[in-house]
């Protein structure tokens, strides 16, 4: 999935899943926010071909690969990795609630 904007997704607490890589159109420009209490699963790499501007989740997150952003990575709940994962940012901290 290639982001052309910086969407905020809110499934009112229902789970959100991405079945493949989530990447930006232009490195460091498009970000992704998962709002509210919706847990999210990333089955592919986040920021694969082009790093995301930022990644924010409001609840639990599961990663099956690396996550790369130019800015902040903020996980609002538990963070689970199902494979060896590296969290990389250009100039910001990674936070896990």
CSV table of N, CA, C and O in Angstrom, one decimal:
chain,number,residue,atom,x,y,z
A,1,UNK,N,0.8,-1.2,0.0
A,1,UNK,CA,0.0,0.0,0.0
A,1,UNK,C,0.9,1.2,0.0
A,1,UNK,O,1.8,1.4,0.8
A,2,UNK,N,0.7,2.1,-0.9
A,2,UNK,CA,1.4,3.4,-1.0
A,2,UNK,C,0.5,4.5,-0.6
A,2,UNK,O,-0.5,4.7,-1.1
A,3,UNK,N,1.0,5.3,0.4
A,3,UNK,CA,0.2,6.4,0.9
A,3,UNK,C,0.5,7.6,0.0
A,3,UNK,O,1.6,8.0,-0.3
A,4,UNK,N,-0.6,8.3,-0.4
A,4,UNK,CA,-0.5,9.5,-1.2
A,4,UNK,C,-0.8,10.7,-0.4
A,4,UNK,O,-0.5,11.8,-0.8
A,5,UNK,N,-1.4,10.5,0.8
A,5,UNK,CA,-1.6,11.6,1.8
A,5,UNK,C,-1.2,11.0,3.1
A,5,UNK,O,-0.5,10.0,3.2
A,6,UNK,N,-1.7,11.7,4.2
A,6,UNK,CA,-1.4,11.3,5.6
A,6,UNK,C,-2.7,11.0,6.3
A,6,UNK,O,-3.2,11.8,7.1
A,7,UNK,N,-3.2,9.8,6.0
A,7,UNK,CA,-4.6,9.5,6.6
A,7,UNK,C,-4.6,9.2,8.1
A,7,UNK,O,-3.6,8.8,8.7
A,8,UNK,N,-5.7,9.5,8.7
A,8,UNK,CA,-6.0,9.1,10.0
A,8,UNK,C,-7.1,8.1,9.9
A,8,UNK,O,-8.2,8.4,9.4
A,9,UNK,N,-6.9,6.9,10.4
A,9,UNK,CA,-7.9,5.8,10.3
A,9,UNK,C,-8.4,5.6,11.7
A,9,UNK,O,-7.7,5.5,12.7
A,10,UNK,N,-9.8,5.4,11.8
A,10,UNK,CA,-10.4,5.1,13.1
A,10,UNK,C,-11.5,4.1,12.9
A,10,UNK,O,-12.5,4.5,12.2
A,11,UNK,N,-11.4,2.9,13.3
A,11,UNK,CA,-12.4,1.9,13.1
A,11,UNK,C,-13.2,1.7,14.4
A,11,UNK,O,-13.8,0.6,14.6
A,12,UNK,N,-13.3,2.7,15.2
A,12,UNK,CA,-14.1,2.6,16.4
A,12,UNK,C,-13.9,1.4,17.3
A,12,UNK,O,-14.8,0.8,17.8
A,13,UNK,N,-12.6,1.1,17.4
A,13,UNK,CA,-12.2,0.0,18.3
A,13,UNK,C,-12.0,-1.4,17.5
A,13,UNK,O,-11.5,-2.3,18.1
A,14,UNK,N,-12.5,-1.5,16.3
A,14,UNK,CA,-12.4,-2.7,15.6
A,14,UNK,C,-10.9,-2.8,15.0
A,14,UNK,O,-10.3,-1.8,14.8
A,15,UNK,N,-10.4,-4.0,14.8
A,15,UNK,CA,-9.1,-4.2,14.4
A,15,UNK,C,-8.9,-3.7,12.9
A,15,UNK,O,-9.8,-3.8,12.1
A,16,UNK,N,-7.7,-3.2,12.7
A,16,UNK,CA,-7.3,-2.7,11.4
A,16,UNK,C,-6.1,-3.6,11.0
A,16,UNK,O,-5.1,-3.7,11.8
A,17,UNK,N,-6.0,-4.1,9.8
A,17,UNK,CA,-4.9,-4.9,9.3
A,17,UNK,C,-4.4,-4.4,8.0
A,17,UNK,O,-5.2,-4.1,7.1
A,18,UNK,N,-3.1,-4.5,7.8
A,18,UNK,CA,-2.4,-4.2,6.5
A,18,UNK,C,-1.7,-5.5,6.1
A,18,UNK,O,-0.8,-5.9,6.8
A,19,UNK,N,-2.1,-6.0,5.0
A,19,UNK,CA,-1.6,-7.3,4.5
A,19,UNK,C,-0.3,-7.3,3.8
A,19,UNK,O,0.3,-8.3,3.5
A,20,UNK,N,0.2,-6.1,3.5
A,20,UNK,CA,1.4,-6.0,2.7
A,20,UNK,C,2.2,-4.7,3.2
A,20,UNK,O,1.8,-4.1,4.1
A,21,UNK,N,3.3,-4.4,2.5
A,21,UNK,CA,4.1,-3.3,2.9
A,21,UNK,C,3.3,-2.0,2.8
A,21,UNK,O,2.5,-1.8,1.9
A,22,UNK,N,3.5,-1.1,3.8
A,22,UNK,CA,3.0,0.3,3.8
A,22,UNK,C,4.1,1.2,3.6
A,22,UNK,O,5.1,1.2,4.3
A,23,UNK,N,4.1,2.0,2.5
A,23,UNK,CA,5.2,2.9,2.1
A,23,UNK,C,4.7,4.3,1.8
A,23,UNK,O,3.5,4.4,1.4
A,24,UNK,N,5.5,5.3,1.8
A,24,UNK,CA,5.1,6.6,1.4
A,24,UNK,C,5.4,6.8,-0.1
A,24,UNK,O,6.2,6.1,-0.7
A,25,UNK,N,4.7,7.7,-0.7
A,25,UNK,CA,4.9,8.1,-2.1
A,25,UNK,C,6.3,8.7,-2.2
A,25,UNK,O,7.1,8.4,-3.0
A,26,UNK,N,6.5,9.7,-1.3
A,26,UNK,CA,7.8,10.4,-1.2
A,26,UNK,C,8.4,10.2,0.2
A,26,UNK,O,7.7,10.5,1.2
A,27,UNK,N,9.6,9.8,0.3
A,27,UNK,CA,10.2,9.5,1.6
A,27,UNK,C,10.1,10.7,2.6
A,27,UNK,O,10.4,11.8,2.2
A,28,UNK,N,9.6,10.4,3.8
A,28,UNK,CA,9.5,11.4,4.8
A,28,UNK,C,8.3,12.4,4.7
A,28,UNK,O,8.3,13.3,5.4
A,29,UNK,N,7.4,12.2,3.7
A,29,UNK,CA,6.4,13.2,3.5
A,29,UNK,C,5.0,12.6,4.0
A,29,UNK,O,4.3,13.4,4.7
A,30,UNK,N,4.6,11.4,3.7
A,30,UNK,CA,3.3,10.9,4.1
A,30,UNK,C,3.5,10.1,5.4
A,30,UNK,O,4.4,9.3,5.5
A,31,UNK,N,2.5,10.4,6.3
A,31,UNK,CA,2.5,9.6,7.6
A,31,UNK,C,1.2,8.9,7.7
A,31,UNK,O,0.3,9.0,6.9
A,32,UNK,N,1.1,8.1,8.8
A,32,UNK,CA,-0.1,7.3,9.1
A,32,UNK,C,-0.4,7.3,10.5
A,32,UNK,O,0.5,7.2,11.4
A,33,UNK,N,-1.7,7.6,10.8
A,33,UNK,CA,-2.2,7.6,12.2
A,33,UNK,C,-3.4,6.7,12.3
A,33,UNK,O,-4.3,6.7,11.5
A,34,UNK,N,-3.3,5.8,13.3
A,34,UNK,CA,-4.4,4.9,13.6
A,34,UNK,C,-5.0,5.5,14.9
A,34,UNK,O,-4.3,5.4,16.0
A,35,UNK,N,-6.2,6.0,14.9
A,35,UNK,CA,-6.8,6.7,16.0
A,35,UNK,C,-7.6,5.8,16.9
A,35,UNK,O,-8.0,4.7,16.5
A,36,UNK,N,-7.9,6.3,18.0
A,36,UNK,CA,-8.9,5.6,18.9
A,36,UNK,C,-8.3,4.3,19.5
A,36,UNK,O,-7.1,4.1,19.6
A,37,UNK,N,-9.2,3.4,19.8
A,37,UNK,CA,-8.8,2.2,20.4
A,37,UNK,C,-8.7,1.0,19.4
A,37,UNK,O,-8.8,-0.1,19.8
A,38,UNK,N,-8.5,1.3,18.1
A,38,UNK,CA,-8.4,0.3,17.1
A,38,UNK,C,-7.0,-0.4,17.1
A,38,UNK,O,-6.0,0.3,16.8
A,39,UNK,N,-6.9,-1.6,17.5
A,39,UNK,CA,-5.6,-2.3,17.4
A,39,UNK,C,-5.2,-2.5,15.9
A,39,UNK,O,-6.1,-2.6,15.0
A,40,UNK,N,-3.9,-2.5,15.6
A,40,UNK,CA,-3.5,-2.6,14.2
A,40,UNK,C,-2.4,-3.6,14.0
A,40,UNK,O,-1.6,-3.8,14.9
A,41,UNK,N,-2.5,-4.4,12.9
A,41,UNK,CA,-1.5,-5.4,12.5
A,41,UNK,C,-0.9,-5.0,11.2
A,41,UNK,O,-1.6,-4.8,10.2
A,42,UNK,N,0.4,-4.9,11.2
A,42,UNK,CA,1.2,-4.7,9.9
A,42,UNK,C,1.9,-6.0,9.6
A,42,UNK,O,2.8,-6.5,10.2
A,43,UNK,N,1.4,-6.6,8.5
A,43,UNK,CA,1.9,-7.9,8.1
A,43,UNK,C,3.1,-7.8,7.2
A,43,UNK,O,3.8,-8.8,6.9
A,44,UNK,N,3.4,-6.6,6.7
A,44,UNK,CA,4.6,-6.3,5.9
A,44,UNK,C,5.4,-5.2,6.5
A,44,UNK,O,5.2,-4.8,7.6
A,45,UNK,N,6.4,-4.8,5.8
A,45,UNK,CA,7.3,-3.7,6.2
A,45,UNK,C,6.6,-2.4,6.2
A,45,UNK,O,5.8,-2.1,5.3
A,46,UNK,N,6.8,-1.5,7.2
A,46,UNK,CA,6.3,-0.2,7.3
A,46,UNK,C,7.4,0.8,6.9
A,46,UNK,O,8.5,0.8,7.5
A,47,UNK,N,7.1,1.6,5.9
A,47,UNK,CA,8.1,2.5,5.3
A,47,UNK,C,9.1,1.7,4.5
A,47,UNK,O,10.3,2.0,4.5
A,48,UNK,N,8.6,0.8,3.7
A,48,UNK,CA,9.5,-0.1,3.0
A,48,UNK,C,10.3,0.6,1.9
A,48,UNK,O,11.5,0.8,2.1
A,49,UNK,N,9.7,0.9,0.8
A,49,UNK,CA,10.4,1.6,-0.3
A,49,UNK,C,10.8,3.0,0.1
A,49,UNK,O,11.9,3.5,-0.3
A,50,UNK,N,9.9,3.7,0.7
A,50,UNK,CA,10.1,5.1,1.1
A,50,UNK,C,9.6,5.3,2.6
A,50,UNK,O,8.4,4.9,2.9
A,51,UNK,N,10.4,5.8,3.4
A,51,UNK,CA,10.0,5.9,4.9
A,51,UNK,C,8.8,6.8,5.0
A,51,UNK,O,8.6,7.7,4.3
A,52,UNK,N,8.0,6.5,6.0
A,52,UNK,CA,6.9,7.3,6.4
A,52,UNK,C,7.3,8.6,7.1
A,52,UNK,O,8.4,8.6,7.7
A,53,UNK,N,6.6,9.6,7.1
A,53,UNK,CA,6.9,10.8,7.8
A,53,UNK,C,6.8,10.5,9.3
A,53,UNK,O,7.6,10.9,10.1
A,54,UNK,N,5.7,9.8,9.7
A,54,UNK,CA,5.5,9.4,11.1
A,54,UNK,C,4.6,8.2,11.1
A,54,UNK,O,3.8,7.9,10.1
A,55,UNK,N,4.5,7.5,12.3
A,55,UNK,CA,3.6,6.4,12.5
A,55,UNK,C,3.1,6.5,13.9
A,55,UNK,O,3.9,6.5,14.9
A,56,UNK,N,1.8,6.7,14.1
A,56,UNK,CA,1.2,6.8,15.4
A,56,UNK,C,0.0,5.8,15.5
A,56,UNK,O,-0.8,5.8,14.6
A,57,UNK,N,0.0,5.1,16.6
A,57,UNK,CA,-1.2,4.2,16.8
A,57,UNK,C,-1.8,4.6,18.2
A,57,UNK,O,-1.0,4.9,19.1
A,58,UNK,N,-3.1,4.5,18.3
A,58,UNK,CA,-3.8,4.8,19.5
A,58,UNK,C,-4.0,3.6,20.5
A,58,UNK,O,-4.4,3.8,21.6
A,59,UNK,N,-3.6,2.4,20.0
A,59,UNK,CA,-3.8,1.2,20.7
A,59,UNK,C,-2.7,0.2,20.5
A,59,UNK,O,-1.6,0.6,20.0
A,60,UNK,N,-2.9,-1.0,20.7
A,60,UNK,CA,-1.9,-2.1,20.5
A,60,UNK,C,-1.5,-2.2,19.0
A,60,UNK,O,-2.4,-2.0,18.1
A,61,UNK,N,-0.3,-2.5,18.7
A,61,UNK,CA,0.2,-2.7,17.4
A,61,UNK,C,1.0,-4.0,17.3
A,61,UNK,O,1.7,-4.4,18.2
A,62,UNK,N,0.9,-4.7,16.2
A,62,UNK,CA,1.7,-5.9,15.9
A,62,UNK,C,2.5,-5.6,14.6
A,62,UNK,O,1.9,-5.3,13.6
A,63,UNK,N,3.8,-5.8,14.7
A,63,UNK,CA,4.6,-5.7,13.5
A,63,UNK,C,5.2,-7.0,13.1
A,63,UNK,O,5.7,-7.8,13.9
A,64,UNK,N,5.2,-7.3,11.8
A,64,UNK,CA,5.8,-8.5,11.2
A,64,UNK,C,7.1,-8.2,10.5
A,64,UNK,O,7.6,-9.0,9.8
A,65,UNK,N,7.6,-6.9,10.5
A,65,UNK,CA,8.8,-6.5,9.8
A,65,UNK,C,9.3,-5.2,10.4
A,65,UNK,O,8.8,-4.7,11.4
A,66,UNK,N,10.2,-4.6,9.7
A,66,UNK,CA,10.8,-3.3,10.2
A,66,UNK,C,9.8,-2.2,10.0
A,66,UNK,O,8.9,-2.2,9.2
A,67,UNK,N,10.0,-1.1,10.8
A,67,UNK,CA,9.2,0.1,10.7
A,67,UNK,C,10.3,1.3,10.5
A,67,UNK,O,11.1,1.4,11.4
A,68,UNK,N,10.1,2.1,9.5
A,68,UNK,CA,11.1,3.2,9.2
A,68,UNK,C,10.3,4.4,9.0
A,68,UNK,O,9.4,4.5,8.1
A,69,UNK,N,10.6,5.5,9.8
A,69,UNK,CA,10.0,6.8,9.6
A,69,UNK,C,11.1,7.9,9.7
A,69,UNK,O,12.2,7.7,10.2
A,70,UNK,N,10.8,9.0,9.1
A,70,UNK,CA,11.6,10.2,9.2
A,70,UNK,C,11.4,10.8,10.6
A,70,UNK,O,12.3,11.4,11.1
A,71,UNK,N,10.2,10.7,11.1
A,71,UNK,CA,9.8,11.4,12.3
A,71,UNK,C,9.4,10.4,13.4
A,71,UNK,O,9.9,9.2,13.4
A,72,UNK,N,8.5,10.8,14.2
A,72,UNK,CA,8.2,10.0,15.4
A,72,UNK,C,7.5,8.7,15.0
A,72,UNK,O,6.8,8.6,14.0
A,73,UNK,N,7.7,7.7,15.9
A,73,UNK,CA,7.0,6.4,15.9
A,73,UNK,C,6.4,6.4,17.4
A,73,UNK,O,7.2,6.3,18.3
A,74,UNK,N,5.1,6.4,17.4
A,74,UNK,CA,4.4,6.4,18.7
A,74,UNK,C,3.4,5.3,18.8
A,74,UNK,O,2.4,5.4,18.0
A,75,UNK,N,3.6,4.3,19.6
A,75,UNK,CA,2.6,3.2,19.7
A,75,UNK,C,1.9,3.4,21.0
A,75,UNK,O,2.4,3.4,22.1
A,76,UNK,N,0.5,3.6,20.9
A,76,UNK,CA,-0.3,3.9,22.1
A,76,UNK,C,-0.7,2.8,23.0
A,76,UNK,O,-1.5,3.0,23.9
A,77,UNK,N,-0.2,1.6,22.7
A,77,UNK,CA,-0.5,0.4,23.5
A,77,UNK,C,0.7,-0.5,23.5
A,77,UNK,O,1.8,-0.1,23.2
A,78,UNK,N,0.4,-1.8,23.7
A,78,UNK,CA,1.5,-2.8,23.6
A,78,UNK,C,2.0,-2.9,22.2
A,78,UNK,O,1.2,-2.8,21.2
A,79,UNK,N,3.3,-3.1,22.0
A,79,UNK,CA,3.9,-3.4,20.7
A,79,UNK,C,4.4,-4.8,20.7
A,79,UNK,O,5.2,-5.2,21.5
A,80,UNK,N,3.9,-5.6,19.7
A,80,UNK,CA,4.3,-7.0,19.6
A,80,UNK,C,5.0,-7.1,18.2
A,80,UNK,O,4.5,-6.6,17.2
A,81,UNK,N,6.1,-7.8,18.2
A,81,UNK,CA,6.7,-8.2,17.0
A,81,UNK,C,6.7,-9.7,16.8
A,81,UNK,O,6.9,-10.4,17.7
A,82,UNK,N,6.3,-10.1,15.6
A,82,UNK,CA,6.2,-11.5,15.3
A,82,UNK,C,7.4,-12.0,14.5
A,82,UNK,O,7.4,-13.2,14.2
A,83,UNK,N,8.3,-11.1,14.2
A,83,UNK,CA,9.5,-11.5,13.6
A,83,UNK,C,10.6,-10.5,14.1
A,83,UNK,O,10.3,-9.5,14.7
A,84,UNK,N,11.8,-10.8,13.7
A,84,UNK,CA,12.9,-9.8,14.1
A,84,UNK,C,12.6,-8.5,13.4
A,84,UNK,O,12.5,-8.4,12.2
A,85,UNK,N,12.4,-7.4,14.2
A,85,UNK,CA,12.0,-6.1,13.6
A,85,UNK,C,12.9,-5.0,14.1
A,85,UNK,O,13.3,-5.1,15.3
A,86,UNK,N,13.2,-4.1,13.2
A,86,UNK,CA,14.0,-2.9,13.6
A,86,UNK,C,13.2,-1.7,13.5
A,86,UNK,O,12.5,-1.5,12.5
A,87,UNK,N,13.1,-0.9,14.5
A,87,UNK,CA,12.4,0.4,14.5
A,87,UNK,C,13.4,1.5,14.2
A,87,UNK,O,14.3,1.7,15.0
A,88,UNK,N,13.3,2.2,13.1
A,88,UNK,CA,14.2,3.2,12.7
A,88,UNK,C,13.6,4.6,12.5
A,88,UNK,O,12.5,4.6,11.8
A,89,UNK,N,14.1,5.6,13.1
A,89,UNK,CA,13.7,7.0,12.8
A,89,UNK,C,14.9,7.8,12.4
A,89,UNK,O,16.0,7.5,12.8
A,90,UNK,N,14.7,8.9,11.7
A,90,UNK,CA,15.8,9.7,11.3
A,90,UNK,C,16.2,10.6,12.4
A,90,UNK,O,17.4,10.8,12.7
A,91,UNK,N,15.3,11.2,13.1
A,91,UNK,CA,15.6,12.2,14.1
A,91,UNK,C,14.7,12.3,15.3
A,91,UNK,O,14.6,13.3,16.0
A,92,UNK,N,14.0,11.2,15.6
A,92,UNK,CA,13.0,11.2,16.7
A,92,UNK,C,13.1,9.9,17.5
A,92,UNK,O,13.6,8.9,17.1
A,93,UNK,N,12.5,10.0,18.7
A,93,UNK,CA,12.5,8.8,19.5
A,93,UNK,C,11.3,7.9,19.1
A,93,UNK,O,10.4,8.3,18.5
A,94,UNK,N,11.4,6.6,19.6
A,94,UNK,CA,10.3,5.7,19.4
A,94,UNK,C,9.6,5.6,20.8
A,94,UNK,O,10.4,5.4,21.8
A,95,UNK,N,8.3,5.7,20.9
A,95,UNK,CA,7.7,5.6,22.2
A,95,UNK,C,6.6,4.5,22.2
A,95,UNK,O,5.9,4.3,21.2
A,96,UNK,N,6.6,3.7,23.2
A,96,UNK,CA,5.6,2.7,23.4
A,96,UNK,C,4.9,2.9,24.7
A,96,UNK,O,5.6,3.0,25.8
A,97,UNK,N,3.6,2.9,24.7
A,97,UNK,CA,2.8,3.2,26.0
A,97,UNK,C,3.0,2.0,26.9
A,97,UNK,O,3.2,0.9,26.6
